[in-house]
Structure formats: C-alpha cells, structure tokens
C-alpha cells in the first residue's frame, strides 16, 4: 500500500511503550487511528485524549468502520500478540496489509536518516539522550523511543528534521527491518533465548543487523563485545567504552551527587561535560549518545548543554524520594547485566547506606536461563525482597520460581520472598534507608502508592 493511500491505521497492542510512539506519529499526520489493547493504562488514557480510538475487549465488532476498509487501512501489530488473536485473524483472513511495528519504523529509516540504538540494555537511555541532544541542537530530530522521557513527557518527538532517532529492538529480530544511517550497539549479553534458542544465534542476529547500516553511515560499538560485525563498504566503524576507545571519558569526578567528565573524541574533545541525571552508568550511555550526535554535526556546546539538561526516562533509575533520611527509586532493569549495573551504580552513589531491592523477575524463561546471574547481581546489595515471576506472554514452567534466585543469593544478604499483593503492607510495616524497585513487570504500578506511604512514614 502506498503511503498516500493510507487513511486509517489500526494498532493491535496500541498501549505498548514502543507502539504508542507510532500511534502518536499517525495521529500527528492527521489519520484515523484506532486499536486494541488488553488493559487500560495511563499511557492509553493519554493516547485516547490525543485522538486514538482504543478498546480493551478482543472483539471484531468493536473495530471502527473506517478501519474495515482494506484499501485504505494499514494494520500494525506487536510480536507479543498471539497468532490466534481474533482481530489479527480477521485482518489476515480479509487480506489487509499487516505490518509489524518494526516494519513501519524500517520504512521511516529509509525515508529519513535513522540514528538507531541497539543492545541488550542501555538502549532506551542512550537513544533518549541522543534524541534530546539532537532535538535541542541546530540539527533537530524526530524520535521513537522505548520510554517516556522526563524532558518531554512523551516517547515521541516530531520535527521537520531529516533525522529520526529510533530504539532498535532485537526481540523477535525486529531490528532487521531497519536501515540505519548510524547505529550504536551498547551490549550483546544474550537475552530472549525463548526466541533465539542459543547465544550464538543471538550474536549472529546482531552481526546481521550491522550489515544493514547504509554506506556513508557509521557503527558506534561498545568495546569488547563478543559479537562480530560485518559492514558494507563505506560504513565507518568506531568503538567506545568508559576509559578506552575512539570515544571515551577522562577526568571523571563523582562528588556531592554530581558527575563531571571530559569527552574524548577523534572529532573534537569536549571538556567539562556534566550529567543532568548523575548516575555512573550514564557516563557510558552519554559517551555513545554524544558520539552519534557529534558524528552528525552537533557542536561541542550543543553536546555539553544537551547532557547537562537531560533529565532521564520514567522507570530508568527514576528517583521518587531523595532526602538525607530516605532514598526511593524505581528501575526497569530486568536482565542480569542491567541489574548488575543498576546495583553497582546505586552502591557507588550510596557507599555506606543500607540498600534494599524489591525485585519482580520478568518471564519464566529468563529466570530459568539466568537465575544464578540474577542472584550474583543482586548479591551486591544488603537486602533483597523477591516477588513471584511476572509471566507477560508466557505460561508457567514447572520448577521455575523466584526461589531459584532466592536460594542462590550470597549468605550475607538479608532476603525475603513475598507475594506481589503483599508488598504495600510490607512497606507500610517497616522503615528503609535506600530502597529500589527493580523489574519490567507490573510491580511498578504500585510505585506511586509506595511513594506516598514512604513519605508519610518519614514525616
């Protein structure tokens, strides 16, 4: 279907964080936008206010009339939707053009200069950092992000710029639909083994992704990754890390809750970069974001200003309370390496304080594959409270529970298993010094209530 023929777009899984950015894009273009999602959320409420017609019952009769015209309606779905979904089956059986979210993003990377960020972890923060730097620079950009940026209160940035910043998702090999002008690869620690099967297949998927970078563009890859890249002629390769590589940091200062460093680059060094969101892991994320922005023409002053004014992403090391007596934050970390980095960062920031984590494991398969790694990462903290596993798209696996992690925590770690429904009463019944909620499941929905409880107990 030609773009000019599309008058309506129907989303199956409209409320997903990645899908919702596309919903906003098509609303902005003035098309009829409708869709289905399993449950209402704050995000779907916002989308409805912005003009999307969303319903929450799997029912073909609830699809708007305009979206039943196959000559003019594009259907977009997320791979998390089951193949037997009634509405998806209806569109398939009636010959509609159906595309994955990643296919639509792929089209945009061929129409504009796609600045993509891929990797097992770090991609939401790095892509939102890059988008903020670009958006406030003379270059500007569009952006489709995997989290709600605190700077803009949305996961979608629109402009007339030729650049589009995209978070490149490896789940279901979605990023193979993209044609990046430039891409960062932050990490390739194996994940989604329910899809890939083996570590080798996972790494091969990233290798293939590097083949898709357009000639004249660039790969900016974290130093020391296990994957092998394979670039077309005319694609430049740069590496980065905290202390080494084409792009890296020097003179790092972490003091009084602030972080400052010098950005070292083959193009132009930028001294005195201050992190607006002062978290140690954001030094590396910032190096990657600045590298991609600088390679496209952002000036030293724009890089410095962008980094200083970047305020983060919801659920990414997201501070809710920060006082002398109590620190409370939530973090989306759900892979062992993310948990490790998050725990290391919070330990670095609060060296002498008692740190408690409430962790809701995400997926039975991920828990089965990485329970020892989760235990090792969490053992950096003083206390770990584990809830039951959040299943998302999966059915239970016999013998796979949070106890696999619990039993392998270091002996010196205080530990507890609780039901998710009992977390609020637990918080009400005791005091904390530094508390972090970890995971990509639905425990985060309780964070606003937790914040109120903790604030009232502090006063």
Short mmCIF file of C-alpha atoms in Angstrom, two decimals:
data_model
loop_
_atom_site.label_atom_id
_atom_site.label_comp_id
_atom_site.label_asym_id
_atom_site.label_seq_id
_atom_site.Cartn_x
_atom_site.Cartn_y
_atom_site.Cartn_z
CA UNK A 1 0.00 0.00 0.00
CA UNK A 2 1.36 3.43 -0.95
CA UNK A 3 1.63 5.93 1.88
CA UNK A 4 -0.77 8.26 0.05
CA UNK A 5 -3.47 5.55 0.13
CA UNK A 6 -3.41 5.14 3.92
CA UNK A 7 -6.33 6.94 5.56
CA UNK A 8 -6.55 4.89 8.76
CA UNK A 9 -4.15 2.87 10.92
CA UNK A 10 -5.28 0.16 13.33
CA UNK A 11 -2.94 -0.96 16.14
CA UNK A 12 -3.17 -4.35 17.84
CA UNK A 13 -1.34 -3.78 21.12
CA UNK A 14 -1.75 0.01 20.95
CA UNK A 15 -0.68 0.65 24.56
CA UNK A 16 2.81 -0.84 24.37
CA UNK A 17 5.55 1.69 25.01
CA UNK A 18 7.07 1.24 21.54
CA UNK A 19 3.73 1.01 19.70
CA UNK A 20 2.35 4.14 21.35
CA UNK A 21 5.05 6.30 19.75
CA UNK A 22 3.82 5.16 16.33
CA UNK A 23 0.20 5.79 17.39
CA UNK A 24 1.26 9.38 18.13
CA UNK A 25 3.08 9.66 14.80
CA UNK A 26 0.00 8.73 12.77
CA UNK A 27 -2.29 10.94 14.91
CA UNK A 28 0.12 13.79 14.16
CA UNK A 29 -0.22 13.03 10.44
CA UNK A 30 -3.99 13.53 10.69
CA UNK A 31 -5.06 9.93 10.02
CA UNK A 32 -7.84 7.99 11.74
CA UNK A 33 -6.03 5.99 14.44
CA UNK A 34 -7.68 3.19 16.40
CA UNK A 35 -6.70 -0.03 18.11
CA UNK A 36 -6.96 -2.70 20.76
CA UNK A 37 -5.07 -3.23 23.98
CA UNK A 38 -5.57 -5.79 26.72
CA UNK A 39 -5.88 -3.34 29.61
CA UNK A 40 -6.28 0.41 30.05
CA UNK A 41 -3.26 2.29 31.43
CA UNK A 42 -2.05 5.83 31.97
CA UNK A 43 -0.48 5.67 28.53
CA UNK A 44 -3.68 4.53 26.75
CA UNK A 45 -5.63 7.27 28.56
CA UNK A 46 -3.19 9.83 27.14
CA UNK A 47 -3.47 8.30 23.65
CA UNK A 48 -7.27 8.49 23.81
CA UNK A 49 -7.09 12.15 24.84
CA UNK A 50 -4.77 12.76 21.88
CA UNK A 51 -7.31 11.27 19.47
CA UNK A 52 -6.80 7.50 19.33
CA UNK A 53 -9.91 5.26 19.47
CA UNK A 54 -8.88 2.37 21.73
CA UNK A 55 -10.94 -0.50 23.12
CA UNK A 56 -9.99 -3.24 25.58
CA UNK A 57 -12.09 -6.21 24.51
CA UNK A 58 -10.89 -8.68 21.86
CA UNK A 59 -13.89 -8.12 19.59
CA UNK A 60 -14.02 -7.65 15.80
CA UNK A 61 -17.34 -5.78 16.13
CA UNK A 62 -15.55 -3.01 18.04
CA UNK A 63 -13.17 -2.23 15.16
CA UNK A 64 -14.27 1.18 13.77
CA UNK A 65 -15.93 1.13 10.34
CA UNK A 66 -13.15 3.25 8.78
CA UNK A 67 -10.61 0.57 9.79
CA UNK A 68 -12.51 -2.17 7.96
CA UNK A 69 -11.66 -0.74 4.53
CA UNK A 70 -8.67 -2.82 3.42
CA UNK A 71 -7.85 -0.45 0.55
CA UNK A 72 -7.10 2.39 2.96
CA UNK A 73 -6.30 0.89 6.39
CA UNK A 74 -2.86 -0.23 7.50
CA UNK A 75 -2.79 -2.71 10.39
CA UNK A 76 0.19 -2.62 12.78
CA UNK A 77 0.81 -5.25 15.45
CA UNK A 78 3.39 -6.16 18.04
CA UNK A 79 5.06 -9.62 18.10
CA UNK A 80 3.79 -10.05 21.67
CA UNK A 81 0.24 -10.50 20.28
CA UNK A 82 -0.69 -14.22 19.94
CA UNK A 83 -1.26 -15.52 16.39
CA UNK A 84 -4.81 -16.62 17.29
CA UNK A 85 -5.90 -13.11 18.39
CA UNK A 86 -9.42 -12.66 16.96
CA UNK A 87 -8.85 -9.21 15.49
CA UNK A 88 -5.49 -10.16 13.96
CA UNK A 89 -7.15 -13.24 12.41
CA UNK A 90 -9.94 -11.05 10.99
CA UNK A 91 -7.47 -8.72 9.26
CA UNK A 92 -5.42 -11.66 7.94
CA UNK A 93 -8.43 -13.54 6.60
CA UNK A 94 -9.71 -10.41 4.83
CA UNK A 95 -6.46 -9.56 3.05
CA UNK A 96 -5.47 -6.36 4.89
CA UNK A 97 -1.92 -5.05 4.73
CA UNK A 98 -0.47 -6.04 8.10
CA UNK A 99 2.94 -4.89 9.32
CA UNK A 100 4.94 -5.34 12.47
CA UNK A 101 5.80 -2.17 14.33
CA UNK A 102 9.42 -2.65 13.27
CA UNK A 103 8.47 -2.75 9.58
CA UNK A 104 6.85 0.68 9.87
CA UNK A 105 9.94 2.04 11.65
CA UNK A 106 12.06 0.45 8.92
CA UNK A 107 10.20 2.45 6.28
CA UNK A 108 10.94 5.63 8.23
CA UNK A 109 14.67 4.80 8.37
CA UNK A 110 14.65 4.59 4.57
CA UNK A 111 12.83 7.92 4.22
CA UNK A 112 15.00 9.78 6.79
CA UNK A 113 18.43 9.41 8.35
CA UNK A 114 17.89 6.78 11.02
CA UNK A 115 20.02 7.13 14.16
CA UNK A 116 19.38 3.82 15.88
CA UNK A 117 20.43 2.41 19.25
CA UNK A 118 20.54 -1.37 19.72
CA UNK A 119 21.71 -3.57 22.58
CA UNK A 120 20.55 -5.87 25.35
CA UNK A 121 20.49 -2.96 27.78
CA UNK A 122 21.12 0.79 27.79
CA UNK A 123 19.26 1.44 24.55
CA UNK A 124 16.32 3.42 25.98
CA UNK A 125 18.54 5.79 27.97
CA UNK A 126 21.12 6.15 25.17
CA UNK A 127 18.51 6.77 22.46
CA UNK A 128 16.59 9.29 24.60
CA UNK A 129 19.87 11.08 25.46
CA UNK A 130 20.80 11.26 21.78
CA UNK A 131 17.30 12.46 20.86
CA UNK A 132 17.48 15.22 23.48
CA UNK A 133 20.93 16.36 22.34
CA UNK A 134 19.81 16.39 18.69
CA UNK A 135 16.41 17.99 19.37
CA UNK A 136 17.87 20.97 21.23
CA UNK A 137 20.69 21.39 18.65
CA UNK A 138 20.64 23.19 15.30
CA UNK A 139 20.02 19.79 13.63
CA UNK A 140 16.81 18.80 15.50
CA UNK A 141 15.32 15.30 15.08
CA UNK A 142 12.25 13.10 15.22
CA UNK A 143 12.32 10.23 17.75
CA UNK A 144 10.56 6.95 18.52
CA UNK A 145 11.67 5.86 21.98
CA UNK A 146 11.10 2.93 24.32
CA UNK A 147 10.36 5.05 27.37
CA UNK A 148 8.66 8.27 28.44
CA UNK A 149 11.31 11.00 28.54
CA UNK A 150 11.16 13.33 31.51
CA UNK A 151 12.28 16.24 29.32
CA UNK A 152 9.27 15.94 27.01
CA UNK A 153 6.72 13.77 28.86
CA UNK A 154 6.39 11.53 25.82
CA UNK A 155 8.13 8.76 23.86
CA UNK A 156 7.67 10.59 20.54
CA UNK A 157 9.37 13.75 19.26
CA UNK A 158 8.26 15.35 15.99
CA UNK A 159 10.05 17.91 13.85
CA UNK A 160 10.83 18.75 10.22
CA UNK A 161 14.38 17.40 10.62
CA UNK A 162 15.80 14.76 8.27
CA UNK A 163 16.97 12.75 11.32
CA UNK A 164 14.97 10.17 13.24
CA UNK A 165 16.25 8.57 16.46
CA UNK A 166 14.94 5.03 16.94
CA UNK A 167 15.36 2.46 19.67
CA UNK A 168 16.26 -0.72 17.76
CA UNK A 169 14.68 -3.74 19.44
CA UNK A 170 16.28 -7.18 19.00
CA UNK A 171 13.21 -9.05 20.32
CA UNK A 172 11.79 -11.26 17.53
CA UNK A 173 14.64 -9.92 15.31
CA UNK A 174 12.60 -6.71 14.90
CA UNK A 175 15.68 -4.58 14.24
CA UNK A 176 16.34 -6.47 11.00
CA UNK A 177 13.62 -4.33 9.37
CA UNK A 178 15.67 -1.15 9.92
CA UNK A 179 18.11 0.57 7.56
CA UNK A 180 20.17 2.72 9.94
CA UNK A 181 22.22 5.67 8.80
CA UNK A 182 24.16 5.24 12.01
CA UNK A 183 23.75 2.91 14.95
CA UNK A 184 25.10 2.46 18.45
CA UNK A 185 25.36 -1.08 19.82
CA UNK A 186 25.60 -0.86 23.61
CA UNK A 187 25.76 -4.54 24.62
CA UNK A 188 25.09 -8.07 23.38
CA UNK A 189 24.59 -10.09 26.56
CA UNK A 190 22.33 -12.97 25.46
CA UNK A 191 18.62 -12.43 26.10
CA UNK A 192 15.30 -13.58 24.59
CA UNK A 193 16.61 -17.14 24.36
CA UNK A 194 12.96 -18.25 24.05
CA UNK A 195 13.18 -16.63 20.59
CA UNK A 196 16.82 -17.22 19.64
CA UNK A 197 17.50 -20.57 21.28
CA UNK A 198 21.26 -20.10 21.64
CA UNK A 199 23.78 -17.39 22.45
CA UNK A 200 25.34 -17.94 19.02
CA UNK A 201 22.04 -17.22 17.25
CA UNK A 202 21.60 -14.08 19.34
CA UNK A 203 25.07 -12.79 18.42
CA UNK A 204 24.52 -13.68 14.75
CA UNK A 205 21.37 -11.56 14.80
CA UNK A 206 23.44 -8.52 15.82
CA UNK A 207 26.05 -9.32 13.15
CA UNK A 208 23.31 -9.30 10.51
CA UNK A 209 21.98 -6.01 11.90
CA UNK A 210 25.37 -4.34 11.24
CA UNK A 211 25.08 -5.34 7.55
CA UNK A 212 22.01 -3.10 7.27
CA UNK A 213 23.87 0.17 8.03
CA UNK A 214 23.77 2.41 4.96
CA UNK A 215 27.02 3.22 3.10
CA UNK A 216 28.32 6.60 4.27
CA UNK A 217 26.99 5.92 7.76
CA UNK A 218 28.67 4.54 10.86
CA UNK A 219 28.69 1.85 13.52
CA UNK A 220 29.48 3.01 17.09
CA UNK A 221 30.04 -0.18 19.06
CA UNK A 222 30.91 -0.78 22.70
CA UNK A 223 34.45 -2.06 23.02
CA UNK A 224 34.97 -5.74 23.80
CA UNK A 225 31.60 -7.16 22.73
CA UNK A 226 31.57 -10.83 21.81
CA UNK A 227 29.71 -10.27 18.53
CA UNK A 228 31.42 -9.84 15.16
CA UNK A 229 30.25 -7.01 12.95
CA UNK A 230 30.05 -7.16 9.14
CA UNK A 231 29.88 -3.74 7.48
CA UNK A 232 29.12 -2.69 3.92
CA UNK A 233 31.81 -0.76 2.07
CA UNK A 234 31.70 2.90 3.02
CA UNK A 235 30.49 2.35 6.60
CA UNK A 236 32.85 3.72 9.25
CA UNK A 237 33.46 1.82 12.48
CA UNK A 238 34.10 3.46 15.86
CA UNK A 239 34.33 1.92 19.29
CA UNK A 240 33.67 3.37 22.71
CA UNK A 241 33.80 2.48 26.39
CA UNK A 242 34.23 4.21 29.73
CA UNK A 243 38.03 4.54 29.66
CA UNK A 244 39.15 3.37 26.18
CA UNK A 245 38.21 3.52 22.52
CA UNK A 246 37.69 6.13 19.82
CA UNK A 247 35.18 7.77 22.17
CA UNK A 248 35.70 7.59 25.95
CA UNK A 249 35.81 9.63 29.16
CA UNK A 250 38.70 11.10 31.12
CA UNK A 251 38.94 13.04 34.39
CA UNK A 252 35.72 11.55 35.79
CA UNK A 253 34.62 13.26 39.02
CA UNK A 254 31.79 11.85 41.14
CA UNK A 255 31.15 14.01 44.21
CA UNK A 256 28.26 15.65 46.07
CA UNK A 257 25.72 13.83 43.92
CA UNK A 258 27.17 15.29 40.70
CA UNK A 259 29.14 13.70 37.87
CA UNK A 260 31.54 15.56 35.56
CA UNK A 261 33.92 14.22 32.89
CA UNK A 262 35.83 15.11 29.72
CA UNK A 263 34.56 13.58 26.47
CA UNK A 264 37.43 12.29 24.32
CA UNK A 265 36.66 12.04 20.61
CA UNK A 266 38.50 11.68 17.27
CA UNK A 267 36.48 14.66 16.02
CA UNK A 268 36.78 17.14 18.91
CA UNK A 269 37.28 16.67 22.63
CA UNK A 270 34.63 18.23 24.85
CA UNK A 271 35.82 19.07 28.39
CA UNK A 272 33.63 19.59 31.46
CA UNK A 273 30.57 17.54 30.50
CA UNK A 274 28.12 17.46 33.40
CA UNK A 275 25.45 14.74 33.65
CA UNK A 276 21.98 16.16 34.21
CA UNK A 277 20.98 12.72 35.51
CA UNK A 278 24.05 11.93 37.65
CA UNK A 279 24.20 8.13 37.60
CA UNK A 280 27.55 6.37 36.98
CA UNK A 281 26.21 4.07 34.21
CA UNK A 282 25.05 7.16 32.32
CA UNK A 283 28.65 8.16 31.67
CA UNK A 284 28.97 5.32 29.14
CA UNK A 285 25.46 5.85 27.78
CA UNK A 286 26.31 9.53 27.40
CA UNK A 287 29.55 8.78 25.55
CA UNK A 288 27.61 6.73 22.97
CA UNK A 289 24.85 9.33 22.63
CA UNK A 290 27.32 12.20 22.23
CA UNK A 291 29.38 10.20 19.72
CA UNK A 292 26.39 9.68 17.42
CA UNK A 293 25.22 13.29 17.78
CA UNK A 294 28.75 14.63 17.15
CA UNK A 295 29.24 12.44 14.07
CA UNK A 296 26.14 14.10 12.61
CA UNK A 297 27.32 17.64 13.29
CA UNK A 298 26.34 18.65 16.84
CA UNK A 299 28.75 21.22 18.24
CA UNK A 300 30.71 20.93 21.48
CA UNK A 301 28.43 23.48 23.15
CA UNK A 302 25.31 21.61 22.00
CA UNK A 303 26.70 18.34 23.34
CA UNK A 304 27.55 19.92 26.69
CA UNK A 305 24.18 21.66 27.01
CA UNK A 306 22.25 18.55 25.94
CA UNK A 307 23.93 16.34 28.52
CA UNK A 308 23.53 18.90 31.31
CA UNK A 309 19.80 19.38 30.65
CA UNK A 310 18.92 15.70 30.11
CA UNK A 311 16.65 14.62 32.97
CA UNK A 312 16.11 10.91 32.26
CA UNK A 313 13.37 8.45 31.39
CA UNK A 314 10.48 7.16 33.50
CA UNK A 315 11.42 3.86 35.19
CA UNK A 316 15.11 4.21 34.31
CA UNK A 317 16.91 4.85 37.62
CA UNK A 318 13.91 7.03 38.41
CA UNK A 319 14.24 8.80 41.78
CA UNK A 320 10.94 9.27 43.64
CA UNK A 321 12.32 10.35 47.04
CA UNK A 322 15.79 11.73 47.67
CA UNK A 323 16.37 13.03 51.20
CA UNK A 324 19.07 12.61 53.85
CA UNK A 325 16.91 10.02 55.61
CA UNK A 326 15.41 8.12 52.68
CA UNK A 327 16.13 7.37 49.02
CA UNK A 328 13.48 5.62 46.91
CA UNK A 329 13.70 4.89 43.19
CA UNK A 330 12.42 2.50 40.54
CA UNK A 331 14.34 0.97 37.66
CA UNK A 332 13.18 -1.09 34.67
CA UNK A 333 16.28 -3.33 34.88
CA UNK A 334 15.20 -6.92 34.16
CA UNK A 335 18.26 -8.65 32.63
CA UNK A 336 21.11 -9.78 34.96
CA UNK A 337 23.60 -7.34 33.40
CA UNK A 338 21.12 -4.46 33.84
CA UNK A 339 20.53 -5.50 37.45
CA UNK A 340 24.30 -5.68 37.96
CA UNK A 341 24.84 -2.17 36.53
CA UNK A 342 21.92 -0.74 38.48
CA UNK A 343 23.11 -2.31 41.74
CA UNK A 344 26.68 -1.17 41.11
CA UNK A 345 25.55 2.39 40.37
CA UNK A 346 23.41 2.65 43.49
CA UNK A 347 26.21 1.16 45.61
CA UNK A 348 28.64 3.72 44.17
CA UNK A 349 26.25 6.58 44.94
CA UNK A 350 25.36 5.37 48.45
CA UNK A 351 28.51 3.59 49.65
CA UNK A 352 27.77 3.44 53.38
CA UNK A 353 23.99 3.05 53.40
CA UNK A 354 21.71 0.00 53.73
CA UNK A 355 20.32 -0.75 50.27
CA UNK A 356 17.18 -2.85 49.80
CA UNK A 357 15.88 -4.06 46.43
CA UNK A 358 12.39 -5.35 45.68
CA UNK A 359 12.75 -7.41 42.51
CA UNK A 360 9.94 -8.84 40.38
CA UNK A 361 11.54 -11.30 37.91
CA UNK A 362 10.26 -10.93 34.34
CA UNK A 363 9.48 -14.10 32.32
CA UNK A 364 9.82 -17.75 33.31
CA UNK A 365 12.30 -18.45 30.50
CA UNK A 366 14.60 -15.58 31.50
CA UNK A 367 14.52 -16.73 35.14
CA UNK A 368 15.24 -20.34 34.10
CA UNK A 369 18.17 -19.28 31.90
CA UNK A 370 19.77 -16.70 34.23
CA UNK A 371 18.77 -17.39 37.86
CA UNK A 372 22.39 -17.70 39.04
CA UNK A 373 23.35 -14.46 37.25
CA UNK A 374 20.39 -12.66 38.85
CA UNK A 375 21.47 -13.91 42.28
CA UNK A 376 25.07 -12.78 41.70
CA UNK A 377 23.97 -9.30 40.57
CA UNK A 378 21.52 -8.81 43.45
CA UNK A 379 24.10 -10.01 46.00
CA UNK A 380 25.87 -6.62 45.69
CA UNK A 381 23.03 -5.21 47.84
CA UNK A 382 22.30 -5.55 51.54
CA UNK A 383 18.76 -6.89 51.30
CA UNK A 384 16.66 -8.48 48.53
CA UNK A 385 12.88 -8.92 48.57
CA UNK A 386 11.65 -11.17 45.75
CA UNK A 387 8.09 -11.37 44.42
CA UNK A 388 6.64 -14.06 42.16
CA UNK A 389 7.64 -14.05 38.47
CA UNK A 390 5.76 -11.72 36.10
CA UNK A 391 4.72 -14.03 33.23
CA UNK A 392 3.99 -11.45 30.46
CA UNK A 393 3.38 -13.59 27.36
CA UNK A 394 4.47 -16.91 28.93
CA UNK A 395 2.87 -19.90 30.64
CA UNK A 396 4.46 -21.22 33.86
CA UNK A 397 7.39 -23.65 33.61
CA UNK A 398 7.48 -26.42 36.20
CA UNK A 399 10.10 -25.81 38.86
CA UNK A 400 10.83 -22.24 37.75
CA UNK A 401 10.01 -19.78 40.53
CA UNK A 402 11.69 -16.86 42.28
CA UNK A 403 13.09 -19.34 44.80
CA UNK A 404 15.75 -20.30 42.21
CA UNK A 405 17.22 -16.81 42.71
CA UNK A 406 16.44 -16.65 46.44
CA UNK A 407 18.35 -19.86 47.23
CA UNK A 408 21.49 -18.60 45.46
CA UNK A 409 21.82 -15.14 47.00
CA UNK A 410 25.06 -14.58 48.91
CA UNK A 411 24.92 -15.70 52.60
CA UNK A 412 25.41 -12.14 53.89
CA UNK A 413 22.34 -10.80 52.02
CA UNK A 414 19.12 -10.39 54.02
CA UNK A 415 16.35 -11.96 51.93
CA UNK A 416 12.62 -12.48 51.79
CA UNK A 417 10.01 -13.98 49.42
CA UNK A 418 6.70 -12.11 49.29
CA UNK A 419 3.57 -12.06 47.15
CA UNK A 420 3.30 -9.00 44.94
CA UNK A 421 -0.06 -8.22 46.57
CA UNK A 422 1.65 -8.05 49.99
CA UNK A 423 4.39 -5.59 49.00
CA UNK A 424 2.45 -2.48 50.06
CA UNK A 425 1.68 -3.86 53.53
CA UNK A 426 5.36 -4.83 53.89
CA UNK A 427 6.44 -1.28 53.05
CA UNK A 428 3.88 0.12 55.50
CA UNK A 429 5.17 -2.11 58.30
CA UNK A 430 8.84 -1.13 58.32
CA UNK A 431 11.42 1.55 57.51
CA UNK A 432 14.08 1.72 54.79
CA UNK A 433 17.30 3.63 54.14
CA UNK A 434 17.76 3.24 50.35
CA UNK A 435 15.02 1.31 48.52
CA UNK A 436 14.89 0.39 44.82
CA UNK A 437 12.11 -1.40 42.93
CA UNK A 438 13.55 -3.45 40.06
CA UNK A 439 11.95 -5.20 37.08
CA UNK A 440 9.93 -4.78 33.88
CA UNK A 441 6.69 -6.26 35.19
CA UNK A 442 3.65 -4.61 36.79
CA UNK A 443 5.02 -4.03 40.30
CA UNK A 444 5.94 -0.54 39.11
CA UNK A 445 2.20 0.26 39.03
CA UNK A 446 2.37 0.32 42.84
CA UNK A 447 5.28 2.78 42.97
CA UNK A 448 3.03 5.89 43.34
CA UNK A 449 1.35 4.29 46.39
CA UNK A 450 4.71 3.22 47.77
CA UNK A 451 5.97 6.79 47.40
CA UNK A 452 3.01 8.18 49.37
CA UNK A 453 3.44 5.59 52.13
CA UNK A 454 7.17 6.20 52.45
CA UNK A 455 6.74 9.97 52.52
CA UNK A 456 4.03 9.78 55.18
CA UNK A 457 6.12 7.45 57.36
CA UNK A 458 9.10 9.80 57.02
CA UNK A 459 7.13 12.84 58.18
#
